[in-house]
PDB file of C-alpha atoms and ligand atoms in Angstrom:
ATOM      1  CA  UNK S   1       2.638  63.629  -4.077  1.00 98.00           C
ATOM      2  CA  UNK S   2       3.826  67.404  -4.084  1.00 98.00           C
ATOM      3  CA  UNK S   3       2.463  70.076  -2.449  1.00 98.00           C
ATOM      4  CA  UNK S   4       2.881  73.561  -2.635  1.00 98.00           C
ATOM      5  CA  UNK S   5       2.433  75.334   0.745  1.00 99.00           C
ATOM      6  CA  UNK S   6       2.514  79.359   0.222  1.00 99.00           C
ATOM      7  CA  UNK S   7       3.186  81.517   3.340  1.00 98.00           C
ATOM      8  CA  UNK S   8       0.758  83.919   4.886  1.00 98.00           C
ATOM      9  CA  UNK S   9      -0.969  86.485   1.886  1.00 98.00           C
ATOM     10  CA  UNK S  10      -0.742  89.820   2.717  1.00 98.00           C
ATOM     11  CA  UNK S  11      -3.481  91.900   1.584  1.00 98.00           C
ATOM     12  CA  UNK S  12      -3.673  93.227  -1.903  1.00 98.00           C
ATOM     13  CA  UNK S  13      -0.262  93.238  -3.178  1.00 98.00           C
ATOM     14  CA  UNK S  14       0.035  89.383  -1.814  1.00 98.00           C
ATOM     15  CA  UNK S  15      -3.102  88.361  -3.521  1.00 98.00           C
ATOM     16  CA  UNK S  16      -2.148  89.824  -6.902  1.00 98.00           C
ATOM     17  CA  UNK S  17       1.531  87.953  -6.873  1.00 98.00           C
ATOM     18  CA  UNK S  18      -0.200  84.598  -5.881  1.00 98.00           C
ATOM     19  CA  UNK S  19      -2.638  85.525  -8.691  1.00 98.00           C
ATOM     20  CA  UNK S  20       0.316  86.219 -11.211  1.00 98.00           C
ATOM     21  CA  UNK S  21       2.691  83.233 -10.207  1.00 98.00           C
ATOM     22  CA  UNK S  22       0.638  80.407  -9.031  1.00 98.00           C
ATOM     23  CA  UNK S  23       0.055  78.667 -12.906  1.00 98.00           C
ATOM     24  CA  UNK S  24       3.874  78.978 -13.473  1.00 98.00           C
ATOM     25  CA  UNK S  25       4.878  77.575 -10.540  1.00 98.00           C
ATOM     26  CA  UNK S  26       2.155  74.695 -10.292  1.00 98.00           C
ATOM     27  CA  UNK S  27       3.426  74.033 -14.007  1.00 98.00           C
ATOM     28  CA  UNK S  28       7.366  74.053 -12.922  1.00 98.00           C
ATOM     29  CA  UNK S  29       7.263  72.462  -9.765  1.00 98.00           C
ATOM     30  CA  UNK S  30       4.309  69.487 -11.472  1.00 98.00           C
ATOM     31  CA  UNK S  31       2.389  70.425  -8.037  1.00 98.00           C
ATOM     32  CA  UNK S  32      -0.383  67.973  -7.396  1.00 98.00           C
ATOM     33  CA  UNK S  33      -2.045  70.385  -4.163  1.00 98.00           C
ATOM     34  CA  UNK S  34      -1.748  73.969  -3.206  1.00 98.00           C
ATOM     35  CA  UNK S  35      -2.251  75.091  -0.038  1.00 98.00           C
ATOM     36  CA  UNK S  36      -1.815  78.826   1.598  1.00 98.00           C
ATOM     37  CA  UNK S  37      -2.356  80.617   4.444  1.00 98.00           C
ATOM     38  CA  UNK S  38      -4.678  83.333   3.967  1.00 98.00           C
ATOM     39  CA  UNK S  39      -5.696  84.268   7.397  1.00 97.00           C
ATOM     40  CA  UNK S  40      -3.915  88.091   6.096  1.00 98.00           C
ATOM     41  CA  UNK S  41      -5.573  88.546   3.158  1.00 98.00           C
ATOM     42  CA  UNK S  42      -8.224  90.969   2.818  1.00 97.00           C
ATOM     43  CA  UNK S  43      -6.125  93.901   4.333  1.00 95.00           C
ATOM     44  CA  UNK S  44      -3.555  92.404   6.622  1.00 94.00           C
ATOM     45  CA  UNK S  45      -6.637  90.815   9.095  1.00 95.00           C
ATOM     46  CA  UNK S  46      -8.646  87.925   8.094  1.00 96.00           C
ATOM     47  CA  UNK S  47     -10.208  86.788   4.985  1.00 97.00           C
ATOM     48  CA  UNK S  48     -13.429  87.605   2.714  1.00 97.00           C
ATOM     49  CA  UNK S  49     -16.149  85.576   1.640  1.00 97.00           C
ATOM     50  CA  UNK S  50     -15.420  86.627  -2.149  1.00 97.00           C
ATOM     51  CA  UNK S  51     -11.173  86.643  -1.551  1.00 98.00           C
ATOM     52  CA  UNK S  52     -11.935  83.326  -0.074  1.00 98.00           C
ATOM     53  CA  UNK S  53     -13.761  81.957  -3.683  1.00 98.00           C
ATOM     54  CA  UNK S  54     -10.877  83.463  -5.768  1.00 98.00           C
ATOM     55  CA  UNK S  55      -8.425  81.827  -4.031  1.00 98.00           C
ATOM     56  CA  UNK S  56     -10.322  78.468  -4.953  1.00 98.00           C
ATOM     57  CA  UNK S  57     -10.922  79.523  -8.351  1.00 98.00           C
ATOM     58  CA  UNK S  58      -6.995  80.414  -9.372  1.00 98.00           C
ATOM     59  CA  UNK S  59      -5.920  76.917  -7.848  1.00 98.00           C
ATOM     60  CA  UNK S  60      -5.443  77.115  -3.775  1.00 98.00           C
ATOM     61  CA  UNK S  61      -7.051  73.540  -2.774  1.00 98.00           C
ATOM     62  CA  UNK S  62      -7.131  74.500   0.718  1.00 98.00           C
ATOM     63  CA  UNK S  63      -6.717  77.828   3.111  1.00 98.00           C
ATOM     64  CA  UNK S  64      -5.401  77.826   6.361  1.00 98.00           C
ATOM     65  CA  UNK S  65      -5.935  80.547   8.596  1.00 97.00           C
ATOM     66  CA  UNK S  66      -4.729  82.246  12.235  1.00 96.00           C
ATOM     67  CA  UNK S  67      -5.111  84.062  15.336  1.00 96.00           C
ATOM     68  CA  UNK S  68      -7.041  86.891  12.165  1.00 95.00           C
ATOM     69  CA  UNK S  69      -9.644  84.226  11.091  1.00 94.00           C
ATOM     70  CA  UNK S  70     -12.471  85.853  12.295  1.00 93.00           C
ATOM     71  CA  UNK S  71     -11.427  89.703  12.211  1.00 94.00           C
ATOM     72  CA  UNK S  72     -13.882  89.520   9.066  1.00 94.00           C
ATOM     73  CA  UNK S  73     -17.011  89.208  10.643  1.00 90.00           C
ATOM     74  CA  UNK S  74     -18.624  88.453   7.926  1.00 92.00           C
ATOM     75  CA  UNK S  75     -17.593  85.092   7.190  1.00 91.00           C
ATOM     76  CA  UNK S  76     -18.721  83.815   9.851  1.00 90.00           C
ATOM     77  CA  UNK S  77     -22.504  83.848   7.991  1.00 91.00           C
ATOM     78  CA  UNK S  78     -20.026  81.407   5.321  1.00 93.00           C
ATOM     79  CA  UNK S  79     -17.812  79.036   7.485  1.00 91.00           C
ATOM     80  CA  UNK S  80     -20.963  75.909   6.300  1.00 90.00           C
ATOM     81  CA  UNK S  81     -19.902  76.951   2.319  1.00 92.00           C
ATOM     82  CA  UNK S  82     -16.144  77.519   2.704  1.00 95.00           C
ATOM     83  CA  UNK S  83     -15.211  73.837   2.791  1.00 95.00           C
ATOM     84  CA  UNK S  84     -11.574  73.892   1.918  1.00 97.00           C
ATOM     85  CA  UNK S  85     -10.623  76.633   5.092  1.00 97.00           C
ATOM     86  CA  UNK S  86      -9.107  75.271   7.713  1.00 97.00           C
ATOM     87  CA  UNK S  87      -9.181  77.304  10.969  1.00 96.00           C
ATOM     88  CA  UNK S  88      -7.248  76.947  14.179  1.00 96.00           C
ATOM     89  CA  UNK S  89      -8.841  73.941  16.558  1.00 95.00           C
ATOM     90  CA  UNK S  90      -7.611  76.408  19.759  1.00 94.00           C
ATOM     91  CA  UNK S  91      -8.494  79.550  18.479  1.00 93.00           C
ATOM     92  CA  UNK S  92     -10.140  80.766  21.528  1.00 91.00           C
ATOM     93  CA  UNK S  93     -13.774  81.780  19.309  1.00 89.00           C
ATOM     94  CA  UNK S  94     -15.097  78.674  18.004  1.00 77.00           C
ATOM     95  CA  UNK S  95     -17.677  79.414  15.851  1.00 75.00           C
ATOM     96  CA  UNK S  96     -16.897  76.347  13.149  1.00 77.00           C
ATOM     97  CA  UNK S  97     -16.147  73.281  12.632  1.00 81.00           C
ATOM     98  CA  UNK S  98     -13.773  73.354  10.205  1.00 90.00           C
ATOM     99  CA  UNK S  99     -10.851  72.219  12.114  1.00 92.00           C
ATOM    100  CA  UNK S 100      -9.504  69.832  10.074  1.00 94.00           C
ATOM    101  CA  UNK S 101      -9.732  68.240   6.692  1.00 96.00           C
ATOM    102  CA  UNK S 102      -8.873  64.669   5.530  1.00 97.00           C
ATOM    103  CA  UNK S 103      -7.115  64.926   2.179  1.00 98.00           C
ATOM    104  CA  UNK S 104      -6.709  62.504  -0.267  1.00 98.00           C
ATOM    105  CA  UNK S 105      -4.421  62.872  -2.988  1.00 98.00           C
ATOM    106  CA  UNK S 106      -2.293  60.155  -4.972  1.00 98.00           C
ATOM    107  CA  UNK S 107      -3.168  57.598  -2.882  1.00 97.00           C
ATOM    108  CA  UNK S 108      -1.680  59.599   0.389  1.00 98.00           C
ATOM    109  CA  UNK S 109      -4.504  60.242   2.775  1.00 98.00           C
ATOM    110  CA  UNK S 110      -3.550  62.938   5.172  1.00 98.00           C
ATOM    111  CA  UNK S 111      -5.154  65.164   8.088  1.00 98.00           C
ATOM    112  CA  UNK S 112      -5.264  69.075   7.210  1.00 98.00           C
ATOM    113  CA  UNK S 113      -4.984  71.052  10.445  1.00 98.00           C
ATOM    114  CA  UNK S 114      -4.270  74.434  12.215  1.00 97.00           C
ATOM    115  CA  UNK S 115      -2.662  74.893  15.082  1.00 97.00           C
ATOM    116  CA  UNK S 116      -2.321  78.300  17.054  1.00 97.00           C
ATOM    117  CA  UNK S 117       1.018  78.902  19.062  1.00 97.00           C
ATOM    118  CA  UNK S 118       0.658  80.548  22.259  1.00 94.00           C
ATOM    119  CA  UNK S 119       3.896  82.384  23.017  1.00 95.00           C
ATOM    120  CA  UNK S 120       2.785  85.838  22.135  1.00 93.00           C
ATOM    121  CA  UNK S 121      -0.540  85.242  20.012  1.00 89.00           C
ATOM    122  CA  UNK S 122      -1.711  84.040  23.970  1.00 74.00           C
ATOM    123  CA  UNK S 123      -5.421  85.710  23.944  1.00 75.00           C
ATOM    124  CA  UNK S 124      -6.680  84.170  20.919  1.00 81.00           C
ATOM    125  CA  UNK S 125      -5.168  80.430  21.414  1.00 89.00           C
ATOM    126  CA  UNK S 126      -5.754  77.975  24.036  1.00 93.00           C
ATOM    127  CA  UNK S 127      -2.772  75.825  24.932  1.00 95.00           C
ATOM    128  CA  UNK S 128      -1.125  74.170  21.809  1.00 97.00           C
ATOM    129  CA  UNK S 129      -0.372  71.037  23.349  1.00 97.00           C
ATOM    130  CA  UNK S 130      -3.626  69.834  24.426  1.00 97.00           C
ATOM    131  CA  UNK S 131      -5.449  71.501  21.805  1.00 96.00           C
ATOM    132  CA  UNK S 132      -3.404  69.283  19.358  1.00 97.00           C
ATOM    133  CA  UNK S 133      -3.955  65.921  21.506  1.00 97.00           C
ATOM    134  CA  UNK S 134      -7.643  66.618  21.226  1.00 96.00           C
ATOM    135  CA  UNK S 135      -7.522  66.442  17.692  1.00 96.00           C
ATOM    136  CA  UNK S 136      -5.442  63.600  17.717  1.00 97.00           C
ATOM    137  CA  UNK S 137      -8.331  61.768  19.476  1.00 97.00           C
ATOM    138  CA  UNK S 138     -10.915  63.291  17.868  1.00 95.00           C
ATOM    139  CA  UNK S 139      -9.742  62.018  14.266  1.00 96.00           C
ATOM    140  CA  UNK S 140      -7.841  58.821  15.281  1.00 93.00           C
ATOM    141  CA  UNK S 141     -11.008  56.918  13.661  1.00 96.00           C
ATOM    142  CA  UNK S 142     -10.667  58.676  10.202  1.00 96.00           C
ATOM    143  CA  UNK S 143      -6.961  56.576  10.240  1.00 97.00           C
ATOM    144  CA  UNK S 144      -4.956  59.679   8.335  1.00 98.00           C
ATOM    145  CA  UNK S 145      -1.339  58.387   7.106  1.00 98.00           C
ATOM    146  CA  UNK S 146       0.031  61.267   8.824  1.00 98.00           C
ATOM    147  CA  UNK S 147      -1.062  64.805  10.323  1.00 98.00           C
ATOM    148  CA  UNK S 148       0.032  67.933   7.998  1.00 98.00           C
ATOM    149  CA  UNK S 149      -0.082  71.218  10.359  1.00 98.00           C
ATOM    150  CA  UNK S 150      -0.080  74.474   9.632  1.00 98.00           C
ATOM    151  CA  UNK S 151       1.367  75.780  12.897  1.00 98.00           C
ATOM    152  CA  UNK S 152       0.345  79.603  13.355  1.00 98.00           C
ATOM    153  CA  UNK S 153       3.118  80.581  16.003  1.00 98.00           C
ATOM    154  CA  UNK S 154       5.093  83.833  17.141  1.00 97.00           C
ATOM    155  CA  UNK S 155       8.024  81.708  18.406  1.00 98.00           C
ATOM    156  CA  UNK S 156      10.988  79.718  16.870  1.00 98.00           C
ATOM    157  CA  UNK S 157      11.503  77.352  19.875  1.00 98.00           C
ATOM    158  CA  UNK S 158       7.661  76.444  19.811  1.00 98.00           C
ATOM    159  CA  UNK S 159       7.291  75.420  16.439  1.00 98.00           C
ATOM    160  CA  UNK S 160      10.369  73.307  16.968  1.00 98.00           C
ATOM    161  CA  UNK S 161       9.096  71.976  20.026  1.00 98.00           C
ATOM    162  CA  UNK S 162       5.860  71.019  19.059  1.00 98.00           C
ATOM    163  CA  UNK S 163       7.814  68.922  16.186  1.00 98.00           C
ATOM    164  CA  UNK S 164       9.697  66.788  18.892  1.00 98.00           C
ATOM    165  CA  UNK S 165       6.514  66.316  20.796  1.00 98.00           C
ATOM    166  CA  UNK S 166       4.110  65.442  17.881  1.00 98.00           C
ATOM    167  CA  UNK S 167       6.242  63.419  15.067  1.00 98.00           C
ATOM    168  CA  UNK S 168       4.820  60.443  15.671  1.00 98.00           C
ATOM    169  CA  UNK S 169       2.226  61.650  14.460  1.00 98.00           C
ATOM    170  CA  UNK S 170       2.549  64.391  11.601  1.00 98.00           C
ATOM    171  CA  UNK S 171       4.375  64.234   8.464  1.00 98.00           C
ATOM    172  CA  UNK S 172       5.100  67.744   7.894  1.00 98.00           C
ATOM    173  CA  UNK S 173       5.055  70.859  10.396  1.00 98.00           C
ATOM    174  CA  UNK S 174       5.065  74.056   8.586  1.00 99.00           C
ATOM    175  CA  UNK S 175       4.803  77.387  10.692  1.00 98.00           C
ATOM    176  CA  UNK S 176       3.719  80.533   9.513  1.00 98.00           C
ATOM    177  CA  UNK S 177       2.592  83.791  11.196  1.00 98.00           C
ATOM    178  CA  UNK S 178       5.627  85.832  11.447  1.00 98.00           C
ATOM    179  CA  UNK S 179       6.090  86.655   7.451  1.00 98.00           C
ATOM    180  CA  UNK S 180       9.326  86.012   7.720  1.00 98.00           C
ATOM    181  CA  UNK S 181      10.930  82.839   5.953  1.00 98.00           C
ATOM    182  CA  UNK S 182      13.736  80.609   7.834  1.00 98.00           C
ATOM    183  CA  UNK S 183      16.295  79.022   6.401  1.00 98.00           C
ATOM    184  CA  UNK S 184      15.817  75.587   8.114  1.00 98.00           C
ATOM    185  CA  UNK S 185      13.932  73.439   6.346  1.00 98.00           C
ATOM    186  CA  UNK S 186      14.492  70.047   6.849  1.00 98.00           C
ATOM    187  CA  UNK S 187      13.461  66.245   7.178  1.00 98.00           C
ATOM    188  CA  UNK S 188      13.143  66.064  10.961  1.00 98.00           C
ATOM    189  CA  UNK S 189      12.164  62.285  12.414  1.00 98.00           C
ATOM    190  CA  UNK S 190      10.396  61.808   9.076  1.00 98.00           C
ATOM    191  CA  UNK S 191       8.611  64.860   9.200  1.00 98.00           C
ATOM    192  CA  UNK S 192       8.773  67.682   6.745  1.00 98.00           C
ATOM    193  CA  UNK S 193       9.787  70.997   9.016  1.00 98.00           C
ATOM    194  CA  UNK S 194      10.076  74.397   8.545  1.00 98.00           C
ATOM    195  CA  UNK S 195      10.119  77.503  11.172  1.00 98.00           C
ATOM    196  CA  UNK S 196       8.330  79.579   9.060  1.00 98.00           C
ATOM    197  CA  UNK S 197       7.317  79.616   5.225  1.00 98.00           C
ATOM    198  CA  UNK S 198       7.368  83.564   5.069  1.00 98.00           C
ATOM    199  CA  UNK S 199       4.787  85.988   3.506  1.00 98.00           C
ATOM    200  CA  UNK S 200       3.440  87.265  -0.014  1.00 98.00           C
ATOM    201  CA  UNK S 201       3.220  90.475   0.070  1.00 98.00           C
ATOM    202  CA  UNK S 202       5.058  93.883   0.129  1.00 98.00           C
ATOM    203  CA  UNK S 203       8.591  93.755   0.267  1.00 98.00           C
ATOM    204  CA  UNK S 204       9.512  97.274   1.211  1.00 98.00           C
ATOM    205  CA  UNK S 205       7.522  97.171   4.984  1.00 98.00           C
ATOM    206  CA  UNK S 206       6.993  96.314   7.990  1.00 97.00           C
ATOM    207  CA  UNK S 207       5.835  92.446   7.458  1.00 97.00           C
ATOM    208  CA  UNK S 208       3.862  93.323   5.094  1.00 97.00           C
ATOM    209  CA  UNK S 209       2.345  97.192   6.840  1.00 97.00           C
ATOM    210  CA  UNK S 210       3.114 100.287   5.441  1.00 97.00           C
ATOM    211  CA  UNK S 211       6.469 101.259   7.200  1.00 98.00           C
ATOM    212  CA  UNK S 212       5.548 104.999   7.983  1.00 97.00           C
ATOM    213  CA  UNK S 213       2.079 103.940   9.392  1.00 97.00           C
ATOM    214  CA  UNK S 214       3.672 102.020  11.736  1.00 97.00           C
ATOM    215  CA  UNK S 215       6.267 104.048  12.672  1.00 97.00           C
ATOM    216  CA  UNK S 216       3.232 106.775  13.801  1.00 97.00           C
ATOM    217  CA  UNK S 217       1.959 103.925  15.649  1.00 97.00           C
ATOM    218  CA  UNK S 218       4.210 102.064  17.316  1.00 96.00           C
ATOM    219  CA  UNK S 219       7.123 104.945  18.232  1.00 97.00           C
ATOM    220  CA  UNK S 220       4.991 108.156  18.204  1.00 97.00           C
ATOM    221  CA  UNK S 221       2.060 106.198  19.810  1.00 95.00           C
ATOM    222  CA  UNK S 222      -0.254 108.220  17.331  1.00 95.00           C
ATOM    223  CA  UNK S 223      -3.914 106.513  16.391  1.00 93.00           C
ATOM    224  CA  UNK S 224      -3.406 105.368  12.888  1.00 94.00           C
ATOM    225  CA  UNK S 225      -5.531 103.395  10.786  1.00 94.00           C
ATOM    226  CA  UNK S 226      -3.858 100.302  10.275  1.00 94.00           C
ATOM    227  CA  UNK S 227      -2.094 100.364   6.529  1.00 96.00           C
ATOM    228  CA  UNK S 228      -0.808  97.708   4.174  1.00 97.00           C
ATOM    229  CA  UNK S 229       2.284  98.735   2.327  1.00 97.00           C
ATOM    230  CA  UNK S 230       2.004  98.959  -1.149  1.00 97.00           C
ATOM    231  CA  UNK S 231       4.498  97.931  -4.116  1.00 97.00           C
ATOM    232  CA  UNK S 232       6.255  95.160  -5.514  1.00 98.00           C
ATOM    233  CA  UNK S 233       5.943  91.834  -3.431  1.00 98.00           C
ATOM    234  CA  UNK S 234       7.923  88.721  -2.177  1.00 98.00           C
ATOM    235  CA  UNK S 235       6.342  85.451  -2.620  1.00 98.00           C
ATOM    236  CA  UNK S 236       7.217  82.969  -0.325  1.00 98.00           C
ATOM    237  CA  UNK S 237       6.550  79.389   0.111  1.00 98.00           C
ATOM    238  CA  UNK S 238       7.686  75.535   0.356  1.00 98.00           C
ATOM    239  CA  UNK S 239       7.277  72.635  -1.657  1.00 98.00           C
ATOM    240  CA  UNK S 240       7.335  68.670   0.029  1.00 98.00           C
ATOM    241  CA  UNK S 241       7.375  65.765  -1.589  1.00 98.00           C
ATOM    242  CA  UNK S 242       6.316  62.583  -0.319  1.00 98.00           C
ATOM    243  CA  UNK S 243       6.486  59.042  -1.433  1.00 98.00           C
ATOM    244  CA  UNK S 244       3.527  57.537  -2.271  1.00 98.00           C
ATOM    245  CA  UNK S 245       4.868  54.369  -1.179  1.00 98.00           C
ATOM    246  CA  UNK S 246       5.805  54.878   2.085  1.00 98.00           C
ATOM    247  CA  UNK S 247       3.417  58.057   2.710  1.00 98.00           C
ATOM    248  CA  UNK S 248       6.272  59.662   4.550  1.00 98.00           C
ATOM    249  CA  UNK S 249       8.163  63.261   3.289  1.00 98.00           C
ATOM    250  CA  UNK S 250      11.331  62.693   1.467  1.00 98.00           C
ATOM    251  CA  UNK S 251      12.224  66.011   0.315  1.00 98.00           C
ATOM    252  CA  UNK S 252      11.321  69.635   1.391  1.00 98.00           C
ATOM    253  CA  UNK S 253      12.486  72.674  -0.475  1.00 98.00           C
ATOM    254  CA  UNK S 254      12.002  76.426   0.055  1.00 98.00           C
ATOM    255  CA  UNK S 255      10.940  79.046  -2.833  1.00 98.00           C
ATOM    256  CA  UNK S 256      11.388  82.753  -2.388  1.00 98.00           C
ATOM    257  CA  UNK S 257      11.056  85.038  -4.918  1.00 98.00           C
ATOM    258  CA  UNK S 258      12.142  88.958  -4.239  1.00 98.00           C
ATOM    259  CA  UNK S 259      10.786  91.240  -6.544  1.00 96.00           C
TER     260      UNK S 259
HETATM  261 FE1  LIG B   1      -0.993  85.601  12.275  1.00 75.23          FE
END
């Protein structure tokens, strides 16, 4: 089984690269599931109703989201349609149930979930750790072959932490949240790691803002509207394999295109 995980979508431009690449590279890589992180996509914060349905339609399986999921209000009057997001279990609003998703693909049967850090995303999360355990208990009937996560953290040391504490249990740990993609990917105690997949969406900016906007608002301090950058865009993501044998991950590779 191969999946494609794509790093956080970032407004606009990120939603028209996925758009333009995501036959090509489900056709070159022979992906059998797609999943992205699209807690960024309607303008930087959160996710639409409508962005949500195109996303399905051009060939994301499943959407994870982040400390943004509900900064659309508005989809909170969709969360019972939108079966395929997948929103943080410790997100500190809990307005859905859609914490987790048992996927079954090529004979693999696997536990979707999102995960909030807490190291500097600390008002919307409640503690990692425990929030994860609880999940663990809470889904230990539907017998998963391993736990994929899509951990939404600020922090390197977290996301590597929360690998040594949870292996046992998942078979791939993919952060995202800081748009920026590490070089570490790796097959850590048989689970499929990465710091952070990255971001599509503007290249030239401030992860993924309009760079003059935020110079007005971070350094001058003025009261700007916040602005996505606009131009040619990076598409990040990751692709693991696992054996469908031995359900575990046996190879993990990065993909970053620059425009
Ligand atoms: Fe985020």
């Amino acid at each position: 089984m191969r999946i494609l995980f794509i790093g956080d979508i970032v407004g606009k431009s990120g939603r028209d690269i996925v758009s333009s690449l995501l036959y090509s590279l489900k056709k070159q890589y022979q992906v059998d599931l797609v999943i992205a992180n699209g807690e960024n996509s309607a303008h930087g914060k959160g996710i639409t109703h409508k962005i949500y349905r195109k996303f399905i339609e051009e060939g994301i399986d499943y959407i994870t989201m982040g400390n943004h999921t509900y900064s659309k209000g508005e989809i909170v009057d969709h969360l019972s349609e939108m079966d395929r997001l997948v929103v943080p279990y410790n997100h500190v609003k809990r307005t859905t149930d859609n914490f987790y998703k048992i996927v079954e693909c090529k004979g693999i049967r696997f536990c979707l979930t999102n995960i909030l850090g807490k190291v500097l995303i600390g008002e919307a999360s409640l503690d990692p750790f425990e929030s994860f355990q609880v999940v663990l208990n809470e889904t230990k009937d539907l017998h998963p072959d391993f736990y994929f996560v899509d951990l939404h953290a600020e922090t390197t040391a977290e996301k590597r932490l929360f690998l040594e504490y949870f292996h046992h249990y998942t078979g791939a740990v993919i952060g995202t949240h800081t748009h920026v993609q590490t070089a570490d990917e790796a097959i850590i105690h048989d689970c499929a790691f990465l710091t952070d997949a990255g971001m599509c969406g503007t290249y030239d900016s401030i992860i993924g803002r309009d760079i003059n906007e935020t110079i007005e608002c971070v350094i001058h301090q003025e009261c700007t509207s916040y602005t996505i950058a606009q131009g040619a865009a990076i598409f990040c993501g990751v692709i693991i394999d696992f054996d469908e044998e031995t359900k575990r991950p046996v190879h993990i590779e990065r993909i970053q295109i620059r425009p």
